[in-house]
CSV table of C-alpha atoms and ligand atoms in Angstrom, one decimal:
chain,number,residue,atom,x,y,z
A,742,MET,CA,13.6,9.0,-10.4
A,743,LYS,CA,13.7,8.7,-6.6
A,744,LYS,CA,16.0,6.0,-5.3
A,745,HIS,CA,14.8,2.9,-3.6
A,746,ASN,CA,15.8,3.9,-0.1
A,747,PHE,CA,16.7,1.0,2.2
A,748,SER,CA,18.6,3.1,4.7
A,749,ALA,CA,18.5,2.0,8.4
A,750,GLY,CA,18.0,5.5,9.9
A,751,PRO,CA,17.4,8.2,9.2
A,752,CYS,CA,15.4,6.5,6.6
A,753,ILE,CA,12.4,6.5,4.2
A,754,LEU,CA,9.3,8.5,5.0
A,755,PRO,CA,6.1,8.5,3.0
A,756,GLN,CA,6.4,10.6,-0.1
A,757,GLU,CA,3.1,12.4,0.7
A,758,VAL,CA,4.4,13.3,4.1
A,759,LEU,CA,7.5,14.8,2.6
A,760,GLN,CA,5.4,16.8,0.2
A,761,LYS,CA,3.1,18.2,3.0
A,762,ALA,CA,6.1,18.9,5.2
A,763,SER,CA,7.9,20.9,2.6
A,764,GLU,CA,4.8,23.0,1.9
A,765,ALA,CA,4.5,23.7,5.6
A,766,VAL,CA,8.1,25.0,5.7
A,767,LEU,CA,7.1,27.6,3.2
A,768,ASN,CA,3.5,28.4,4.3
A,769,PHE,CA,2.0,26.7,7.3
A,770,ASN,CA,-1.8,26.6,7.7
A,771,ASN,CA,-2.1,29.5,5.2
A,772,LEU,CA,-0.6,31.8,7.8
A,773,ASN,CA,1.9,33.1,5.2
A,774,LEU,CA,4.5,32.1,7.7
A,775,SER,CA,6.7,29.0,7.9
A,776,LEU,CA,6.1,26.3,10.4
A,777,ILE,CA,9.6,26.7,11.6
A,778,GLU,CA,9.4,30.5,12.1
A,779,ILE,CA,6.3,30.7,14.4
A,780,SER,CA,6.1,30.5,18.1
A,781,HIS,CA,5.8,27.0,19.6
A,782,ARG,CA,3.2,28.6,21.9
A,783,SER,CA,1.0,29.8,19.1
A,784,ALA,CA,-2.4,28.1,18.8
A,785,ASP,CA,-1.4,26.6,15.4
A,786,PHE,CA,1.6,24.8,16.8
A,787,VAL,CA,0.0,23.8,20.1
A,788,GLU,CA,-2.6,22.1,18.1
A,789,VAL,CA,0.1,20.1,16.2
A,790,MET,CA,1.6,18.9,19.5
A,791,GLU,CA,-1.7,17.9,20.9
A,792,HIS,CA,-2.8,16.2,17.8
A,793,ALA,CA,0.5,14.3,17.5
A,794,LYS,CA,0.3,13.1,21.1
A,795,ASP,CA,-3.3,12.1,20.7
A,796,LEU,CA,-2.5,10.1,17.5
A,797,VAL,CA,0.3,8.3,19.4
A,798,LEU,CA,-2.1,7.1,22.1
A,799,GLU,CA,-4.8,6.3,19.7
A,800,LEU,CA,-2.6,4.2,17.4
A,801,LEU,CA,-1.1,2.3,20.3
A,802,ASP,CA,-4.6,1.8,21.8
A,803,LEU,CA,-3.5,3.5,25.0
A,804,LYS,CA,-6.1,6.3,25.2
A,805,ASP,CA,-7.7,6.8,28.6
A,806,LYS,CA,-5.5,4.1,30.1
A,807,GLY,CA,-3.3,6.3,32.3
A,808,TYR,CA,-0.5,6.9,29.8
A,809,SER,CA,1.2,10.1,28.7
A,810,ALA,CA,2.9,10.6,25.3
A,811,LEU,CA,5.9,13.0,25.2
A,812,PHE,CA,7.9,14.4,22.4
A,813,LEU,CA,11.4,15.0,23.8
A,814,GLN,CA,14.9,15.5,22.5
A,815,GLY,CA,18.2,13.7,22.9
A,816,GLY,CA,17.3,10.6,20.9
A,817,ALA,CA,16.7,7.1,22.3
A,818,SER,CA,20.3,7.4,23.6
A,819,LEU,CA,19.2,10.0,26.2
A,820,GLU,CA,16.3,7.7,27.2
A,821,PHE,CA,18.9,5.1,28.1
A,822,LEU,CA,19.7,7.5,31.0
A,823,MET,CA,16.3,9.2,31.6
A,824,VAL,CA,14.6,5.9,32.2
A,825,PRO,CA,16.7,4.9,35.2
A,826,TYR,CA,16.6,8.4,36.5
A,827,ASN,CA,12.9,8.4,36.5
A,828,ILE,CA,12.0,4.8,37.6
A,829,LEU,CA,15.1,3.2,39.2
A,830,PRO,CA,14.9,3.8,43.0
A,831,GLU,CA,18.1,4.9,44.8
A,832,GLY,CA,20.0,1.6,45.5
A,833,GLY,CA,17.6,-0.3,43.2
A,834,LYS,CA,18.2,-2.9,40.5
A,835,ALA,CA,17.2,-3.1,36.9
A,836,ALA,CA,17.1,-6.3,34.8
A,837,PHE,CA,18.2,-6.2,31.1
A,838,ILE,CA,17.8,-8.5,28.1
A,839,ASN,CA,20.9,-7.8,26.0
A,840,THR,CA,20.0,-8.3,22.4
A,841,GLY,CA,22.4,-6.0,20.6
A,842,THR,CA,24.4,-2.8,20.4
A,843,TRP,CA,21.5,-0.6,21.6
A,844,SER,CA,20.6,-2.8,24.6
A,845,SER,CA,24.3,-2.8,25.5
A,846,LYS,CA,24.4,1.0,25.5
A,847,ALA,CA,21.2,1.2,27.6
A,848,ILE,CA,22.8,-1.2,30.1
A,849,LYS,CA,25.9,1.0,30.4
A,850,GLU,CA,23.8,4.1,31.1
A,851,ALA,CA,21.6,2.4,33.7
A,852,GLY,CA,24.7,1.2,35.4
A,853,LEU,CA,25.6,4.8,36.2
A,854,LEU,CA,22.6,5.0,38.5
A,855,GLY,CA,22.1,1.7,40.1
A,856,GLU,CA,22.7,-2.0,39.9
A,857,VAL,CA,22.1,-3.7,36.6
A,858,GLU,CA,21.6,-7.4,36.1
A,859,VAL,CA,21.9,-8.8,32.5
A,860,ILE,CA,19.4,-11.7,32.7
A,861,ALA,CA,20.0,-12.9,29.2
A,862,SER,CA,22.2,-12.1,26.3
A,863,SER,CA,22.9,-13.3,22.7
A,864,LYS,CA,26.3,-11.7,22.6
A,865,ASP,CA,28.0,-15.1,22.3
A,866,THR,CA,26.7,-15.5,18.7
A,867,ASN,CA,27.0,-11.8,17.7
A,868,PHE,CA,23.3,-11.2,18.6
A,869,ASN,CA,21.8,-13.3,15.8
A,870,TYR,CA,18.9,-14.6,18.0
A,871,ILE,CA,16.6,-13.4,20.8
A,872,PRO,CA,17.2,-15.2,24.1
A,873,LYS,CA,14.0,-16.7,25.6
A,874,ASP,CA,15.2,-18.3,28.8
A,875,TYR,CA,15.7,-16.0,31.7
A,876,THR,CA,14.7,-15.5,35.3
A,877,ILE,CA,13.7,-12.1,36.4
A,878,PRO,CA,15.2,-11.3,39.8
A,879,SER,CA,12.6,-10.6,42.5
A,880,ASP,CA,14.4,-7.4,43.6
A,881,ALA,CA,14.4,-5.8,40.2
A,882,THR,CA,12.2,-2.7,39.7
A,883,TYR,CA,12.0,-3.0,36.0
A,884,VAL,CA,12.9,-5.2,33.0
A,885,HIS,CA,14.3,-3.5,29.9
A,886,CYS,CA,14.1,-5.0,26.5
A,887,THR,CA,14.7,-3.9,22.9
A,888,SER,CA,11.8,-4.9,20.6
A,889,ASN,CA,13.8,-4.7,17.3
A,890,ASN,CA,17.5,-4.9,16.9
A,891,THR,CA,18.1,-2.6,14.0
A,892,ILE,CA,21.7,-3.7,13.4
A,893,PHE,CA,21.4,-7.4,13.7
A,894,GLY,CA,17.9,-7.9,12.2
A,895,THR,CA,16.2,-9.7,15.1
A,896,GLN,CA,12.8,-8.8,16.6
A,897,MET,CA,11.1,-9.9,19.8
A,898,LYS,CA,7.9,-11.7,19.0
A,899,SER,CA,6.8,-12.0,22.6
A,900,PHE,CA,7.8,-10.1,25.7
A,901,PRO,CA,8.6,-11.0,29.3
A,902,LYS,CA,5.6,-11.8,31.5
A,903,THR,CA,6.4,-10.1,34.7
A,904,ASP,CA,5.0,-8.3,37.7
A,905,LYS,CA,7.9,-5.8,37.4
A,906,LEU,CA,7.7,-2.7,35.3
A,907,LEU,CA,8.3,-3.5,31.7
A,908,VAL,CA,10.3,-0.9,29.6
A,909,CYS,CA,10.9,-1.3,25.9
A,910,ASP,CA,13.1,0.5,23.4
A,911,MET,CA,10.9,0.4,20.3
A,912,SER,CA,13.0,2.8,18.2
A,913,SER,CA,13.0,0.7,15.1
A,914,ASP,CA,9.7,-1.0,15.0
A,915,ILE,CA,7.2,1.2,16.8
A,916,PHE,CA,3.9,1.5,14.9
A,917,SER,CA,4.9,-1.4,12.7
A,918,ARG,CA,2.7,-4.2,14.2
A,919,LYS,CA,-0.1,-4.8,16.6
A,920,LEU,CA,0.9,-5.6,20.1
A,921,ASP,CA,-0.8,-5.3,23.5
A,922,PHE,CA,1.0,-2.0,24.2
A,923,SER,CA,-0.6,-1.9,27.7
A,924,GLN,CA,1.8,-4.7,28.8
A,925,PHE,CA,4.5,-2.0,28.8
A,926,ASP,CA,4.9,0.6,31.5
A,927,LEU,CA,7.3,2.7,29.4
A,928,ILE,CA,8.0,2.8,25.7
A,929,TYR,CA,10.6,5.0,24.0
A,930,ALA,CA,11.6,5.5,20.4
A,931,GLY,CA,13.8,7.9,18.5
A,932,ALA,CA,11.6,9.3,15.7
A,933,GLN,CA,14.0,8.7,12.8
A,934,LYS,CA,13.2,5.0,12.0
A,935,ASN,CA,9.5,4.8,11.7
A,936,MET,CA,7.9,8.1,12.6
A,937,GLY,CA,9.7,11.2,11.4
A,938,PRO,CA,13.0,13.1,11.0
A,939,ALA,CA,15.8,12.8,13.6
A,940,GLY,CA,15.4,15.3,16.4
A,941,THR,CA,12.6,14.1,18.5
A,942,THR,CA,12.1,11.1,20.7
A,943,LEU,CA,8.8,9.6,21.6
A,944,VAL,CA,8.2,8.5,25.2
A,945,VAL,CA,5.0,6.8,26.3
A,946,VAL,CA,4.8,6.3,30.0
A,947,LYS,CA,2.3,5.2,32.5
A,948,ASP,CA,1.8,8.1,34.8
A,949,ASP,CA,1.6,6.2,38.1
A,950,ILE,CA,5.0,4.7,37.8
A,951,LEU,CA,6.7,8.1,38.2
A,952,GLY,CA,7.8,10.0,41.2
A,953,LYS,CA,8.8,7.0,43.3
A,954,THR,CA,12.6,6.8,43.1
A,955,GLY,CA,13.6,9.2,45.9
A,956,ARG,CA,16.1,10.8,43.4
A,957,LYS,CA,16.6,14.5,42.6
A,958,ILE,CA,16.1,14.6,38.9
A,959,PRO,CA,17.5,17.4,36.7
A,960,SER,CA,14.5,19.2,35.2
A,961,MET,CA,15.3,18.4,31.6
A,962,LEU,CA,15.5,14.7,32.5
A,963,ASP,CA,12.3,14.6,34.5
A,964,TYR,CA,9.3,13.0,32.8
A,965,GLN,CA,6.9,14.5,35.3
A,966,ILE,CA,8.0,18.0,34.4
A,967,HIS,CA,7.7,17.3,30.7
A,968,ILE,CA,4.2,15.8,31.3
A,969,SER,CA,3.1,18.8,33.3
A,970,LYS,CA,4.4,21.2,30.6
A,971,GLU,CA,2.9,19.1,27.7
A,972,SER,CA,6.2,18.5,26.0
A,973,MET,CA,6.9,22.3,26.0
A,974,PHE,CA,9.1,22.7,29.1
A,975,ASN,CA,11.6,24.1,26.6
A,976,THR,CA,11.3,24.8,22.9
A,977,PRO,CA,10.2,21.6,21.3
A,978,PRO,CA,11.7,20.5,17.9
A,979,VAL,CA,8.8,21.8,16.0
A,980,PHE,CA,9.6,20.4,12.6
A,981,PRO,CA,10.3,16.8,13.7
A,982,VAL,CA,7.1,16.9,15.8
A,983,TYR,CA,5.1,18.2,12.8
A,984,VAL,CA,6.4,15.6,10.4
A,985,SER,CA,5.8,12.8,13.0
A,986,MET,CA,2.2,14.0,13.2
A,987,LEU,CA,1.8,13.8,9.4
A,988,THR,CA,3.3,10.3,9.4
A,989,LEU,CA,0.9,9.2,12.1
A,990,GLU,CA,-2.0,10.6,10.2
A,991,TRP,CA,-0.8,8.7,7.1
A,992,LEU,CA,-0.6,5.5,9.2
A,993,LYS,CA,-4.1,6.0,10.6
A,994,GLY,CA,-5.3,6.3,7.0
A,995,LEU,CA,-3.8,2.9,6.2
A,996,GLY,CA,-5.7,1.3,9.1
A,997,GLY,CA,-3.3,2.0,11.9
A,998,VAL,CA,-0.9,-0.6,13.3
A,999,GLU,CA,-3.2,-3.5,12.3
A,1000,GLY,CA,-3.3,-2.3,8.7
A,1001,ILE,CA,0.4,-1.7,8.4
A,1002,GLU,CA,1.2,-5.0,10.0
A,1003,LYS,CA,-0.4,-6.9,7.2
A,1004,ILE,CA,1.5,-4.9,4.6
A,1005,ASN,CA,4.8,-5.3,6.6
A,1006,ASP,CA,4.4,-9.0,6.9
A,1007,GLU,CA,3.8,-9.3,3.1
A,1008,LYS,CA,6.8,-7.1,2.3
A,1009,ALA,CA,9.2,-8.9,4.6
A,1010,GLY,CA,7.8,-12.3,3.3
A,1011,ILE,CA,8.8,-11.4,-0.3
A,1012,LEU,CA,12.4,-10.6,0.7
A,1013,TYR,CA,12.9,-13.5,3.1
A,1014,ASP,CA,11.4,-16.0,0.6
A,1015,GLU,CA,14.1,-14.9,-1.9
A,1016,ILE,CA,16.9,-15.1,0.7
A,1017,ASP,CA,15.7,-18.7,1.6
A,1018,SER,CA,15.2,-19.9,-1.9
A,1019,ASN,CA,18.2,-18.3,-3.6
A,1020,PRO,CA,21.4,-20.4,-3.0
A,1021,LEU,CA,23.6,-17.2,-3.4
A,1022,PHE,CA,22.2,-15.7,-0.2
A,1023,LYS,CA,21.9,-16.6,3.4
A,1024,GLY,CA,20.0,-14.8,6.2
A,1025,VAL,CA,21.9,-13.7,9.3
A,1026,ALA,CA,19.3,-13.8,12.0
A,1027,ASN,CA,17.8,-17.0,13.5
A,1028,LYS,CA,14.6,-17.7,11.5
A,1029,GLU,CA,12.0,-17.5,14.2
A,1030,ASP,CA,13.5,-14.2,15.5
A,1031,ARG,CA,13.7,-12.4,12.1
A,1032,SER,CA,12.8,-8.7,12.0
A,1033,ASN,CA,10.1,-7.4,9.7
A,1034,MET,CA,11.9,-4.1,9.7
A,1035,ASN,CA,15.6,-4.8,9.1
A,1036,VAL,CA,16.4,-7.8,6.9
A,1037,THR,CA,20.1,-8.9,7.3
A,1038,PHE,CA,21.7,-11.3,4.8
A,1039,VAL,CA,25.1,-12.2,3.3
A,1040,LEU,CA,26.3,-13.6,0.0
A,1041,THR,CA,27.2,-17.3,0.2
A,1042,ASP,CA,29.9,-16.7,-2.5
A,1043,GLU,CA,32.0,-13.6,-1.7
A,1044,SER,CA,33.4,-13.5,-5.2
A,1045,LYS,CA,30.0,-12.3,-6.4
A,1046,LYS,CA,30.2,-9.1,-4.2
A,1047,GLU,CA,31.5,-6.7,-6.8
A,1048,LYS,CA,28.9,-7.8,-9.4
A,1049,PHE,CA,26.0,-7.7,-6.9
A,1050,ASP,CA,27.0,-4.3,-5.6
A,1051,SER,CA,27.1,-2.8,-9.1
A,1052,MET,CA,23.8,-4.4,-10.0
A,1053,TRP,CA,21.8,-3.0,-7.1
A,1054,LYS,CA,23.4,0.4,-7.5
A,1055,GLU,CA,22.5,0.3,-11.2
A,1056,ALA,CA,18.9,-0.6,-10.2
A,1057,GLY,CA,18.6,2.6,-8.2
A,1058,ILE,CA,18.9,1.0,-4.8
A,1059,SER,CA,20.5,2.9,-1.9
A,1060,GLY,CA,21.5,2.1,1.7
A,1061,ILE,CA,21.7,-1.7,1.8
A,1062,ASN,CA,25.2,-2.2,3.0
A,1063,GLY,CA,25.2,-4.0,6.4
A,1064,HIS,CA,26.3,-2.4,9.6
A,1065,ARG,CA,30.1,-2.8,10.1
A,1066,SER,CA,29.6,-5.1,13.1
A,1067,VAL,CA,27.6,-7.6,11.0
A,1068,GLY,CA,28.9,-7.1,7.4
A,1069,GLY,CA,26.9,-8.3,4.4
A,1070,TYR,CA,23.7,-6.5,3.6
A,1071,ARG,CA,20.8,-5.0,5.6
A,1072,ALA,CA,17.6,-4.0,3.8
A,1073,SER,CA,15.6,-1.7,6.1
A,1074,ILE,CA,12.0,-2.0,5.1
A,1075,TYR,CA,10.2,0.4,7.5
A,1076,ASN,CA,6.5,1.3,7.2
A,1077,ALA,CA,7.0,3.8,4.4
A,1078,MET,CA,8.9,1.4,2.2
A,1079,PRO,CA,6.8,0.5,-0.9
A,1080,LYS,CA,6.4,-3.1,-1.9
A,1081,GLU,CA,7.7,-2.1,-5.4
A,1082,SER,CA,11.1,-1.2,-4.1
A,1083,ILE,CA,11.4,-4.6,-2.4
A,1084,GLN,CA,10.5,-6.2,-5.7
A,1085,VAL,CA,13.3,-4.3,-7.4
A,1086,LEU,CA,15.8,-5.7,-4.9
A,1087,VAL,CA,14.4,-9.2,-5.2
A,1088,ASP,CA,14.6,-9.0,-9.0
A,1089,VAL,CA,18.3,-8.0,-8.7
A,1090,MET,CA,19.0,-10.9,-6.4
A,1091,LYS,CA,17.3,-13.3,-8.9
A,1092,ALA,CA,19.3,-11.9,-11.7
A,1093,LEU,CA,22.7,-12.3,-10.0
B,259,PLP,C1,18.7,4.0,16.3
B,259,PLP,C2,18.4,3.3,17.6
B,259,PLP,C3,18.7,3.9,18.8
B,259,PLP,C4,19.5,5.2,18.9
B,259,PLP,O1,18.7,6.2,18.6
B,259,PLP,P1,19.2,7.8,18.7
B,259,PLP,O2,17.9,8.5,18.5
B,259,PLP,O3,20.2,7.9,17.7
B,259,PLP,O4,19.7,8.0,20.1
B,259,PLP,C5,18.4,3.2,20.0
B,259,PLP,N1,17.8,2.0,19.9
B,259,PLP,C6,17.4,1.4,18.8
B,259,PLP,C7,16.7,0.2,18.8
B,259,PLP,C8,17.7,2.1,17.6
B,259,PLP,O5,17.4,1.5,16.4
């Protein structure tokens, strides 16, 4: 029996996607060749790349709105640097909302290229809430935020209203809910939380914000080069891109982000209801800022830890230990997580 996989990332993918992906590794498109042993310039793979990019823009409702989708490498961590390289002018300033470990890392990288102003931070309380009071400096070129804080279990429910460029790290909640994605000028996300295997990073960027910094940009870091080469400036990570395409097709079949949002709300509701009604557990994140993707909670009575840990292991649950910087537990319940697995966890919590 497959385990109930609550891992934070890399993490659960739809079973039917894994099935199709493994078939393609052996025999892709009935070519009698593996997906991972054919040229990325072959018609069969070029079609995968085009279809994947097309699905991204379709699911985000950004088609024909001046955006490009890119499948790059280096993870969200390289985007922390690529973003300022591409949109922060020489001598310019970027404004950041610091909501956790990943925001902090993005701040550090942007600081290598220009001035960074942290306009709000929830560091004082170990990032258990989303700060909502801030002033965006008039001399900032862009505002950077992190839509979902994977480690702390908080999620932004609304985004800054600003005439500056708006940049968002959506690594851990992209394609999980309906948003007006056109409010963002640049979105990036490592694939391995809600889209595919590790090894590719999705970037969705508004074309007309590029080419304005006055910087010399190394080719591999230059979005305009990747756009002009259709994400094939160098050999793309063919397997992660293919699996991402399959996951996006799966998502489209469920009714896209609108369809999955309903399912995600229901799934998260089941778990948060148990955390709130069971006196043995307590949620970590501020209630109004709770994430529908990463549910963080602790035991109210630490002496029950050993028993609880053996009970969930016994039930076939995997990956719910909290991040070391938070402790307790973190149930990551991404798009592909079945409701039944959440019910198994809730049943264990009830039985404790
Ligand atoms: C996982 C994660 C990252 C880091 O992604 P890599 O692909 O490992 O570089 C960045 N931001 C957020 C919000 C994440 O969840």
